[in-house]
XYZ file of C-alpha atoms in Angstrom:
600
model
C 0.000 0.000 0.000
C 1.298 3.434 -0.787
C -0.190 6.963 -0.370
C -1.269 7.018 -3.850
C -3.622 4.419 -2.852
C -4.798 5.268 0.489
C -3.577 8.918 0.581
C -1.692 8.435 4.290
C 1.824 6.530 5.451
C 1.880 3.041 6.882
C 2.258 4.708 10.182
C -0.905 6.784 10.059
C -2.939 3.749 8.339
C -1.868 1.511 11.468
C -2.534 4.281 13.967
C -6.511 5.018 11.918
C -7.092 1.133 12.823
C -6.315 1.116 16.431
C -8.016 4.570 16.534
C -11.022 2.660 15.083
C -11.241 -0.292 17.367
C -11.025 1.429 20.227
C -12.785 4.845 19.761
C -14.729 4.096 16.853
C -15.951 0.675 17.955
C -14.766 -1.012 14.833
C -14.739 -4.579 14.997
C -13.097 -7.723 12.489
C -15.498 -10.146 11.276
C -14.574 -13.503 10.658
C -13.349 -13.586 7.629
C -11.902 -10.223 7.557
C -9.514 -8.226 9.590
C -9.637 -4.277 10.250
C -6.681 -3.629 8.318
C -8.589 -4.736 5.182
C -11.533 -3.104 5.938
C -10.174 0.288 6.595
C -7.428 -0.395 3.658
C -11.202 -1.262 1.281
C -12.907 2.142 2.867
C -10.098 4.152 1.783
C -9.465 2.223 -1.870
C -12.647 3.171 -2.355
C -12.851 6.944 -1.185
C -9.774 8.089 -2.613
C -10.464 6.143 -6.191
C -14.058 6.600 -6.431
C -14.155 2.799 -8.015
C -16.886 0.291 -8.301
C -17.752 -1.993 -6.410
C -17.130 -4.937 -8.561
C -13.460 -3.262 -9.230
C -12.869 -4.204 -5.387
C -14.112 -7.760 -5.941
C -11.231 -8.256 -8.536
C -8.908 -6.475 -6.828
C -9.420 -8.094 -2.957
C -11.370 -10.965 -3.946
C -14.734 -10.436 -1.689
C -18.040 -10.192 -2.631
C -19.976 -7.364 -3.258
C -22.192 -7.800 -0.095
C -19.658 -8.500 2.210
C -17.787 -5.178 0.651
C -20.578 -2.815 0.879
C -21.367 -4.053 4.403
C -18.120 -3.689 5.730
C -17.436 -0.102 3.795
C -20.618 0.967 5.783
C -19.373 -0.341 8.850
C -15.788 1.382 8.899
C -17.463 4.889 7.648
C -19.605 4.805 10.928
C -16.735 3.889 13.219
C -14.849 6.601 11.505
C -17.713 9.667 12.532
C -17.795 7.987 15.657
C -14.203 10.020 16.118
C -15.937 13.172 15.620
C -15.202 14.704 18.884
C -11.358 13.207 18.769
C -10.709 14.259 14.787
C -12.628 17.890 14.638
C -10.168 20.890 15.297
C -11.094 22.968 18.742
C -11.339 26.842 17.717
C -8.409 28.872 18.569
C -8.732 32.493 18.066
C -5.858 34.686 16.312
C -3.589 36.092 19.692
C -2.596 39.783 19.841
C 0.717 38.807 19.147
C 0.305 36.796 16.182
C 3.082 37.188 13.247
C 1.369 35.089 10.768
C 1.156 37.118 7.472
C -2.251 35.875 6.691
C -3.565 35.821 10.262
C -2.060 39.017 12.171
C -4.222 41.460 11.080
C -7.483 39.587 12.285
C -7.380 39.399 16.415
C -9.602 36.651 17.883
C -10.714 35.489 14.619
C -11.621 31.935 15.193
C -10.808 30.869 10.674
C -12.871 30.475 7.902
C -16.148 29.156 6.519
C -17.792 28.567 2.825
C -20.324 26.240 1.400
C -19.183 23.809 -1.318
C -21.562 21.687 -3.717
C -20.708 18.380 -3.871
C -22.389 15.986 -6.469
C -24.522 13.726 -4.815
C -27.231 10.596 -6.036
C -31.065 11.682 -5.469
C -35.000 10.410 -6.338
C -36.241 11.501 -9.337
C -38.888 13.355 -7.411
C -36.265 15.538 -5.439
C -34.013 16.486 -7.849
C -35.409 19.956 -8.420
C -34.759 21.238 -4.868
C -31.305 19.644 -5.252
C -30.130 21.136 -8.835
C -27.914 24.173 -8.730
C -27.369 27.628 -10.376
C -24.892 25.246 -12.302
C -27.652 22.681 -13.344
C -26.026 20.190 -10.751
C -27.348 17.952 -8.933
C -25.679 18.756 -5.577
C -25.948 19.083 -1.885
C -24.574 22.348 -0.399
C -22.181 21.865 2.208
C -21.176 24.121 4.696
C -17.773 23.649 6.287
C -15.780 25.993 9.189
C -12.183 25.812 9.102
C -9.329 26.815 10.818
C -6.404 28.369 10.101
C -4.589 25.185 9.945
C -6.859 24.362 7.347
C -8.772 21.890 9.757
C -12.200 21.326 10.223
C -13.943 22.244 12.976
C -17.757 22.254 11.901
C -19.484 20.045 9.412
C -23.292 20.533 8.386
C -24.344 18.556 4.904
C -27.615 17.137 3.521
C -28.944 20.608 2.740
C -30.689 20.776 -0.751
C -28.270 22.590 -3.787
C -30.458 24.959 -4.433
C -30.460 26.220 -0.616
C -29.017 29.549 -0.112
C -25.543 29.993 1.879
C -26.885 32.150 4.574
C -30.019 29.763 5.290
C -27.763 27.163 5.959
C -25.496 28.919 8.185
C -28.248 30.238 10.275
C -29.471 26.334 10.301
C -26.170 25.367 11.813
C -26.647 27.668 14.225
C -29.541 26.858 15.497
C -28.796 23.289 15.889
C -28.676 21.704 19.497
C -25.268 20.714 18.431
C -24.492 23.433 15.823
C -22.124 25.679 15.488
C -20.512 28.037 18.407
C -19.466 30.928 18.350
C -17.945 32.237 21.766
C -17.863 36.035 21.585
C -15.363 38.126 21.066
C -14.296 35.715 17.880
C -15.483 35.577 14.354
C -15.305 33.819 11.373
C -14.136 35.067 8.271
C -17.216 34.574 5.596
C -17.482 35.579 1.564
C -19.402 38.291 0.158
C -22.713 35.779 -0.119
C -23.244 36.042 3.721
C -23.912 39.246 5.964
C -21.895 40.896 7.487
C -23.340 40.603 11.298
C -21.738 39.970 14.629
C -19.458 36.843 14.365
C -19.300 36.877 10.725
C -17.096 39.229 8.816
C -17.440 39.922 5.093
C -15.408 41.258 2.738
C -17.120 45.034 1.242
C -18.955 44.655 -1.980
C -18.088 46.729 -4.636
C -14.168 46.825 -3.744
C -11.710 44.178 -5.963
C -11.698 41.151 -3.449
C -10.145 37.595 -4.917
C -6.890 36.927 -4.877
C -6.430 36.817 -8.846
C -7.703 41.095 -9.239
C -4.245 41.626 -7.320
C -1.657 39.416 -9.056
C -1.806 41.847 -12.118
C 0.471 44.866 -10.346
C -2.950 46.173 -8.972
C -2.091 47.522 -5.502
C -5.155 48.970 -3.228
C -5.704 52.436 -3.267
C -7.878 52.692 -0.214
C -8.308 50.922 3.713
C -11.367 49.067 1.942
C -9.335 47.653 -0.570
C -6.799 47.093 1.683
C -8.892 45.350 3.851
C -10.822 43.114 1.051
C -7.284 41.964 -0.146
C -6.099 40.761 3.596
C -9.338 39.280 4.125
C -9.065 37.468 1.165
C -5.640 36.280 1.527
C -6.678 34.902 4.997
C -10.203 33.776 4.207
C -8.757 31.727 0.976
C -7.702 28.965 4.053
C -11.347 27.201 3.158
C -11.293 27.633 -0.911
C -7.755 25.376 -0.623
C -8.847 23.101 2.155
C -12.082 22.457 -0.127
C -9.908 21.713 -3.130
C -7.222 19.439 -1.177
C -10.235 17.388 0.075
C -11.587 16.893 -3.061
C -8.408 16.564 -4.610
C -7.420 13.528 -1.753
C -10.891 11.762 -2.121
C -12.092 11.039 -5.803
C -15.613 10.154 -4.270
C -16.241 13.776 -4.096
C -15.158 15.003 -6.970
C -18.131 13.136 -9.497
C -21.613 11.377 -9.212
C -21.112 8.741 -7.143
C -23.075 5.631 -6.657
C -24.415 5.775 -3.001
C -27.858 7.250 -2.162
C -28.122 10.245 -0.264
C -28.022 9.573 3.032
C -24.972 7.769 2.772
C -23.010 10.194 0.451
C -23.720 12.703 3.576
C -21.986 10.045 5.747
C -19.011 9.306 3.255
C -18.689 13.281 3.412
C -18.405 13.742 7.160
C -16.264 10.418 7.113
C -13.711 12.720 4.221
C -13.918 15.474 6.371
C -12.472 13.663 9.522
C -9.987 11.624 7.765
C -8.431 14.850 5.779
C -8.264 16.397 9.729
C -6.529 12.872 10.762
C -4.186 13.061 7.975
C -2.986 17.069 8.648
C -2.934 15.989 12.530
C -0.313 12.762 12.344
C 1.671 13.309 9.268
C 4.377 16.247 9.070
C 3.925 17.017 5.513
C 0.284 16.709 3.817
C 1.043 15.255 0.352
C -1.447 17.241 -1.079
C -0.918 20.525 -0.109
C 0.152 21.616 -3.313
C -1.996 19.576 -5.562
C -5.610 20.947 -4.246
C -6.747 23.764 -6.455
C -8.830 26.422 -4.831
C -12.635 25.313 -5.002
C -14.376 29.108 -4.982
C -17.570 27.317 -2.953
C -20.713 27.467 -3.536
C -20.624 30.973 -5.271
C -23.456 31.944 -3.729
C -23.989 36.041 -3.485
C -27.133 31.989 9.069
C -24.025 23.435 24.025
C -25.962 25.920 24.830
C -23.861 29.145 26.095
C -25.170 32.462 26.717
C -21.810 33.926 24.859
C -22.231 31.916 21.824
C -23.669 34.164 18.964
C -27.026 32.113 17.456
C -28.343 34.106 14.983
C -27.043 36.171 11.749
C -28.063 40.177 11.184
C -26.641 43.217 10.654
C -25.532 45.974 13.226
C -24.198 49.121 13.484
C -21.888 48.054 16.094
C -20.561 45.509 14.007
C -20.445 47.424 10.868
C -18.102 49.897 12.496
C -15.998 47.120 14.015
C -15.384 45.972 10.418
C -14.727 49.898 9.551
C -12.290 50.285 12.172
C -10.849 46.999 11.759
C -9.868 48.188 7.822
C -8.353 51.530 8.977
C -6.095 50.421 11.496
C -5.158 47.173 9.844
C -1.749 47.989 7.673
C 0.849 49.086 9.416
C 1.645 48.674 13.799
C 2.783 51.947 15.008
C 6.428 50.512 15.910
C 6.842 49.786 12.045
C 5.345 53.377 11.153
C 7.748 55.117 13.443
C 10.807 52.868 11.950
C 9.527 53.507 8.210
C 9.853 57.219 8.889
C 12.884 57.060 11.213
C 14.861 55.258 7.766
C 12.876 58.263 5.584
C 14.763 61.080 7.439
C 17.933 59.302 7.907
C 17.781 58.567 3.785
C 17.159 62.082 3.628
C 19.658 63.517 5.882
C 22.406 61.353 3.891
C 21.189 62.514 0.620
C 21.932 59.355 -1.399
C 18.517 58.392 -2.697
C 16.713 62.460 -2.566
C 15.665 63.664 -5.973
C 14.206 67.183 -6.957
C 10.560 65.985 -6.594
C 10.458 63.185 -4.617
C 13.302 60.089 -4.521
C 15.988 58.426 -7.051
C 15.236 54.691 -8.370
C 15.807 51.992 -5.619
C 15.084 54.087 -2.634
C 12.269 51.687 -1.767
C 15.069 48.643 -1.839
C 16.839 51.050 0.553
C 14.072 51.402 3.051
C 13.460 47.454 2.826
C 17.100 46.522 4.225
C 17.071 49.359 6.379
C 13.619 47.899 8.321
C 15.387 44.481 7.965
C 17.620 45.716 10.424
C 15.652 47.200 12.729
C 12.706 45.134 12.497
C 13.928 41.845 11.837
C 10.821 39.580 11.509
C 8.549 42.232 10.025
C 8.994 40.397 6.455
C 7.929 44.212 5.434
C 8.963 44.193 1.556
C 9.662 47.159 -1.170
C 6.403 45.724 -3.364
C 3.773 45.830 -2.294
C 4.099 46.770 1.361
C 6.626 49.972 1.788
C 5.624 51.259 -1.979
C 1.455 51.242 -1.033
C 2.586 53.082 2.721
C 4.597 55.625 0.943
C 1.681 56.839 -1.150
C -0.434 56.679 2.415
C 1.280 58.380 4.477
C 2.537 61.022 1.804
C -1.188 61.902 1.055
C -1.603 61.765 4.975
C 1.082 64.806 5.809
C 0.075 66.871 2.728
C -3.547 67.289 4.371
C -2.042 68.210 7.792
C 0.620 70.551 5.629
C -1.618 72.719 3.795
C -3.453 73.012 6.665
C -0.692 74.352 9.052
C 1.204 76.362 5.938
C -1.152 76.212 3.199
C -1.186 79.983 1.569
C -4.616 80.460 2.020
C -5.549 78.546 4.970
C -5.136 80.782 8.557
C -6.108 80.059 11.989
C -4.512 76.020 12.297
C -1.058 75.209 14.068
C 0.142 72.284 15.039
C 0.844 71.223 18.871
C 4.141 69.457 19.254
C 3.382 68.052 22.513
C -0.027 66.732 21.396
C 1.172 65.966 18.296
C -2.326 67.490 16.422
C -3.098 70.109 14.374
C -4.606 73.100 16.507
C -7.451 75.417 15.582
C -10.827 77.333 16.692
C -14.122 75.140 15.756
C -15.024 78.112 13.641
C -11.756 78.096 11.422
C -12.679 74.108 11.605
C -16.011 74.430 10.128
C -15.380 76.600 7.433
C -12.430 74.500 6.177
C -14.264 71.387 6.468
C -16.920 72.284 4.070
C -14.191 72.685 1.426
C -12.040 69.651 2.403
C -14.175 66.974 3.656
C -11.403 64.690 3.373
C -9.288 66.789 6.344
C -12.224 65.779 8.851
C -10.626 62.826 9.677
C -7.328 64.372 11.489
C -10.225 67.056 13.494
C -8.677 66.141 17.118
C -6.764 63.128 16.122
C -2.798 62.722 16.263
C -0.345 62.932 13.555
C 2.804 62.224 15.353
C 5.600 62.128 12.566
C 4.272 65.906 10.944
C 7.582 67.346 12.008
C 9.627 64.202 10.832
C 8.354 63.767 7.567
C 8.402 67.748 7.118
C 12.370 67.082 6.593
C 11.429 64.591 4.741
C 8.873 65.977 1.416
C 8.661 69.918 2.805
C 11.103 70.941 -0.050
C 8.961 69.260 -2.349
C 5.814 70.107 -1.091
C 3.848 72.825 -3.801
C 2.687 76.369 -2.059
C 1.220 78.168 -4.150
C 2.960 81.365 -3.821
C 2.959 83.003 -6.789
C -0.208 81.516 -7.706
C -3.057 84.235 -8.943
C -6.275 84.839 -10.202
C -7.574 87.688 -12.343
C -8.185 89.730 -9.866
C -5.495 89.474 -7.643
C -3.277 89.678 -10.997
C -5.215 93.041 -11.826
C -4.451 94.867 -8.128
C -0.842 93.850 -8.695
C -0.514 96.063 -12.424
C -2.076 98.690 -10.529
C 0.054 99.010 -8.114
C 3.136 98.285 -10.493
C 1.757 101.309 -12.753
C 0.908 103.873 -9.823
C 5.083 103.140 -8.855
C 5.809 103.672 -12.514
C 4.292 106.954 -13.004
C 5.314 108.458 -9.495
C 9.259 107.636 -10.886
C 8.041 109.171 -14.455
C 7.071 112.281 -12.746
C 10.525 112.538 -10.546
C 12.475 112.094 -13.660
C 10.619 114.888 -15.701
C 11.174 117.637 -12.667
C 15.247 116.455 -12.551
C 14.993 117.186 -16.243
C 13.070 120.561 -16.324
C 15.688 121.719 -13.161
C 18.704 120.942 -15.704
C 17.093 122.473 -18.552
C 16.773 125.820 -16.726
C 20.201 125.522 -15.506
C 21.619 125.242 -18.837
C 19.219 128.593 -20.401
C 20.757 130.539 -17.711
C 24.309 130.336 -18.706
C 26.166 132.750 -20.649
C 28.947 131.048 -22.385
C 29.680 131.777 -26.113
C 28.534 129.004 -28.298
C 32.857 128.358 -29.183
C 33.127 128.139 -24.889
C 30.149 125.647 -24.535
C 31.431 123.024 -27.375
C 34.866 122.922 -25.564
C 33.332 122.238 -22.089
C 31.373 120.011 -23.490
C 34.400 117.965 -25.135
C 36.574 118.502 -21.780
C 33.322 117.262 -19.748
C 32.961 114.218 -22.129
C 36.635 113.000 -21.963
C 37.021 113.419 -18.163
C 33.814 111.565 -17.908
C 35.225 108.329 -19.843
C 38.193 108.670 -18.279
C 36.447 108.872 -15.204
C 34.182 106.391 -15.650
C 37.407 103.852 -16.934
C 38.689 104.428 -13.608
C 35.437 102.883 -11.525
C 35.189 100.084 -13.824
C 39.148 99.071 -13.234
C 38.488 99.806 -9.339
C 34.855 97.851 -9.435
C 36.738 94.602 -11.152
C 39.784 94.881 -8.852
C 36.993 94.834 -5.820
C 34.709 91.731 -7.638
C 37.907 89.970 -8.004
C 38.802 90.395 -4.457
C 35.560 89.550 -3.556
C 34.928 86.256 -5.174
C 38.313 84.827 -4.369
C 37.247 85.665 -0.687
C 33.866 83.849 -1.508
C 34.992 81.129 -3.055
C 37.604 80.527 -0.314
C 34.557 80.915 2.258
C 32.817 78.734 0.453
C 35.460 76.178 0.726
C 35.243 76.474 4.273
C 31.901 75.913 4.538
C 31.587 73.091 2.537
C 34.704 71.650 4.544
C 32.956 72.382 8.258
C 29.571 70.827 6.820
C 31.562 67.677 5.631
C 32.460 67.358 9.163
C 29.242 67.915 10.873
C 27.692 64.253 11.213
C 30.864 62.645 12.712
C 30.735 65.290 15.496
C 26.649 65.030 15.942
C 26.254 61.117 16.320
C 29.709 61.692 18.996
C 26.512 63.561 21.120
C 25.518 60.560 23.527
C 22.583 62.390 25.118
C 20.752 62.882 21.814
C 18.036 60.393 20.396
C 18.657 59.247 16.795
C 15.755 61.781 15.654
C 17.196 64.908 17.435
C 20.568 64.034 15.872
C 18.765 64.056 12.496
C 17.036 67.304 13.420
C 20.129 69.020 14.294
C 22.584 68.239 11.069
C 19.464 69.266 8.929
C 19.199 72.834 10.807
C 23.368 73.369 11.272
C 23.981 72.162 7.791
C 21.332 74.250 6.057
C 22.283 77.430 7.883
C 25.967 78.880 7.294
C 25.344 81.097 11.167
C 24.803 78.121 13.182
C 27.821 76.114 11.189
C 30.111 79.108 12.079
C 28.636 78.646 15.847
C 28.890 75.134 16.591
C 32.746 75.288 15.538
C 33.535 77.909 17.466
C 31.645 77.107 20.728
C 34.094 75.026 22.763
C 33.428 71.557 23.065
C 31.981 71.256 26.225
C 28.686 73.867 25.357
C 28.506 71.853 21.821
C 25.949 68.794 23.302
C 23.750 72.089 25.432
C 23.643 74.457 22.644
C 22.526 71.394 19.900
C 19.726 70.366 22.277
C 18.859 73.963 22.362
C 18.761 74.639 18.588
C 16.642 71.574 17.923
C 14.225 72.263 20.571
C 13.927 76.159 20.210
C 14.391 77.188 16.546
């Protein structure tokens, strides 16, 4: 026997039979063992043969085949309560990639059609939107991709969300101890212990293998979801995939196809339970479900609806899933360090390869963050850019007054009037009314130089007061220059000179003026030139002091890595407080640093 025939090791197949004798009150007949029942039940399930291909093959009748198959598929949901996985909600401190972002989520469920033998009579109420004949069944998973709650027998054409609510009704349904929740597809509501994705957003898995990155926390959200919830499309395909009796028409009635289902079910949680590696965890293809577009403990949740409490647990769920405030705070720590140092800082914005830059840089200081250029650091970027031009053209926009920003509260600060009237204009600015932005002043040395004012910006009117006032200046110099001319005119009537006199002033006047005015340009160069050798040699000096700078900041024990940052961005950019910190002596340097950063 191998696993291509049974679909588990020797080991697990020995372990199934004692499992069945003992638990499952399987017993061997006299002519046949347990090993060769079991090793007939699972020929049979994983094959999805005939009966009369097991008479060749183990040379038994069909009767005593089909009695003994029946036999070992009722010991086998006999192990129900040893086999079916306990929920285990998501811990605060998960670091699963798929998991994380959903606290005290409890997995996964979906309904799945499987093709199933029925009367004549009730094959309407089983055919499906496919034209199957089916029965829908729902199965809860959990993250493990084991199952924890079966319910089949329900008619194809049933509706997912009438079936959940069935299970939950059940004396021996489905729980669902509050505060967890299962993950569920857009064909079920959104209500307390159930959360679905948002319709109308891209959702599967395939819409973002094509470069598309989410633009928004709903999209966001609808892609983790996905990525999480896609635990019971695979564990639905790797069953199938395992047992062959699932996969076509087979030829048991319908009550027993429900028990060979629940039988699959147990054995697939058996298999992922005793062997290390499940041989077909790469050969299941996703099965997308049904498709379709519901003891006794006073915490369980037993009924389905929508809330407004619960619809604003899945809205604040999507904005603060993303990014944990330690990785925020290191994202924009590597920003203005990257900045500082120049390396990867363009004109508008950065060079190619600065997002590789910020990857290794939060490899170092967040190790197991697994936080990668695409799609994680590139889709933050654009967030938290957008994020600090609000608060920006709030606090400095050109024609925005009355807002400031607290450092200490780390908020922008402003009357409710000046709030009202700017919110009417930008609704999208409500959201940071009384709410902290604590990395403004950060990521200020970060895109401020980049950021757009508006200065010179005009409109017609504003362009028309401006010629005004340019003209009024214009004609007030006009009318100087005319009475300087009129007072030389008079000047020259009133002389006496003989026309012979006035033609040789004129000619001495002229030549002493060129000489004259030969003079002050040979003085003016000789100054220029003594000027820009004395520039250039200050600027030498400069450039030579502001080489030095960092070496001497990061020597400054007392400062954090930020204020270090802080202070080579304000000595370097101004040539005053270069000049200073050289000549202070070096035991004021550390005093008059803190003093800078804090003050100016």
């Amino acid at each position: 026997m191998s696993i291509s025939q049974i679909r588990m090791s020797r080991r697990c197949f020995t372990k199934l039979c004692h499992m069945l004798e003992i638990l499952g009150g399987l017993k061997p007949s006299k002519n046949m063992n347990i090993d060769e029942q079991v090793a007939i039940f699972l020929h049979i399930l994983a094959h999805n043969v005939k009966n009369r291909v097991i008479i060749s093959r183990f040379h038994r009748s069909g009767e005593t085949i089909s009695r003994h198959f029946a036999r070992v598929c009722n010991a086998t949901i006999r192990l129900h309560n040893r086999l079916l996985k306990k929920p285990e909600p998501v811990p605060d401190n998960s670091t699963d990639q798929r998991w994380k972002w959903f606290k005290n989520c409890l997995g996964a469920l979906d309904g799945t059609y499987i093709k199933c033998l029925v009367p004549i009579e009730e094959k309407p109420r089983y055919r499906t939107r496919k034209n199957d004949i089916a029965t829908n069944v729902l199965g809860v998973c959990s993250q493990d991709m084991q199952f924890i709650y079966v319910l089949t027998g329900w008619e194809g054409s049933a509706a997912d969300g009438r079936v959940l609510r069935d299970a939950l009704l059940r004396p021996h349904g489905l729980k669902v101890p509050w505060p967890g929740y299962y993950l569920v597809d857009a064909g079920y509501t959104n209500g307390e212990g159930f959360l679905a994705p948002y319709r109308g957003q891209r959702y599967h898995l395939n819409e973002w293998r094509d470069g598309h990155q989410p633009t928004t926390a709903k999209e966001f959200f609808n892609m983790k979801h996905s990525s999480a919830r896609n635990v019971i499309e695979r564990r639905f395909g790797i069953l199938k995939g395992r047992w062959g009796i699932l996969k076509d028409n087979s030829y048991y009635p319908i009550d027993t196809k429900n028990k060979i289902i629940m039988a699959c079910c147990l054995l697939h949680n058996f298999i992922r339970q005793e062997m290390e590696v499940d041989p077909f965890d790469d050969e299941g293809d996703n099965d997308l479900g049904t498709g379709d577009l519901g003891d006794d403990d006073v915490d369980n949740i037993s009924s389905i609806g929508t809330s407004n409490e619960w619809t604003t647990f899945r809205d604040n769920l999507a904005e603060s899933m993303g990014w944990s405030t330690d990785e925020e705070s290191k994202l924009v720590e590597a920003l203005v360090n990257m900045t500082n140092t120049g390396t990867f800082k363009a004109d508008n914005g950065f060079k190619v390869g600065y997002l590789q830059h910020l990857e290794e840089a939060l490899k170092v200081s967040l190790p197991n963050s697994n936080l990668l250029a695409n799609p994680h650091i590139s889709s933050k970027m654009k967030t938290i850019k957008r994020d600090w031009q609000c608060v920006y053209d709030m606090v400095n926009g050109s024609n925005t007054s009355g807002f400031g920003y607290d450092p200490e509260r780390k908020c922008v600060t402003a009357e409710e009037s000046v709030w009202e009237a700017y919110l009417q204009v930008h609704k999208d600015a409500t959201r940071w009314k009384n709410k902290s932005f604590p990395h403004y002043e950060d990521l200020c040395i970060v895109f401020g130089k980049d950021r757009a004012q508006g200065n010179r910006a005009r409109d017609f009117v504003e362009m028309e007061q401006e010629v005004n006032v340019e003209e009024t200046q214009e004609s007030d110099d006009d009318l100087l220059d005319s009475d300087n001319a009129a007072s030389r005119n008079t000047n020259l009537q009133n002389d006496e000179a003989s026309p012979s006199v006035i033609s040789r002033k004129r000619k001495s006047r002229s030549d002493d003026g060129f000489n004259n005015a030969v003079g002050l340009i040979t003085e003016s160069l000789k100054e220029i030139s003594k000027d820009l050798s004395q520039g250039i040699k200050f600027d030498m000096k400069i450039n030579e002091m502001s080489d030095k700078i960092p070496s001497e900041i990061f020597k400054l024990t007392s400062l954090t890595q930020t204020e270090k940052f802080k202070a080579l961005t304000k000595i370097r950019g101004d040539s005053v407080n270069l000049q200073n910190f050289w000549q202070m002596g070096e035991e004021h340097r550390e005093a008059w640093v803190k003093y800078i950063v804090e003050h100016e």
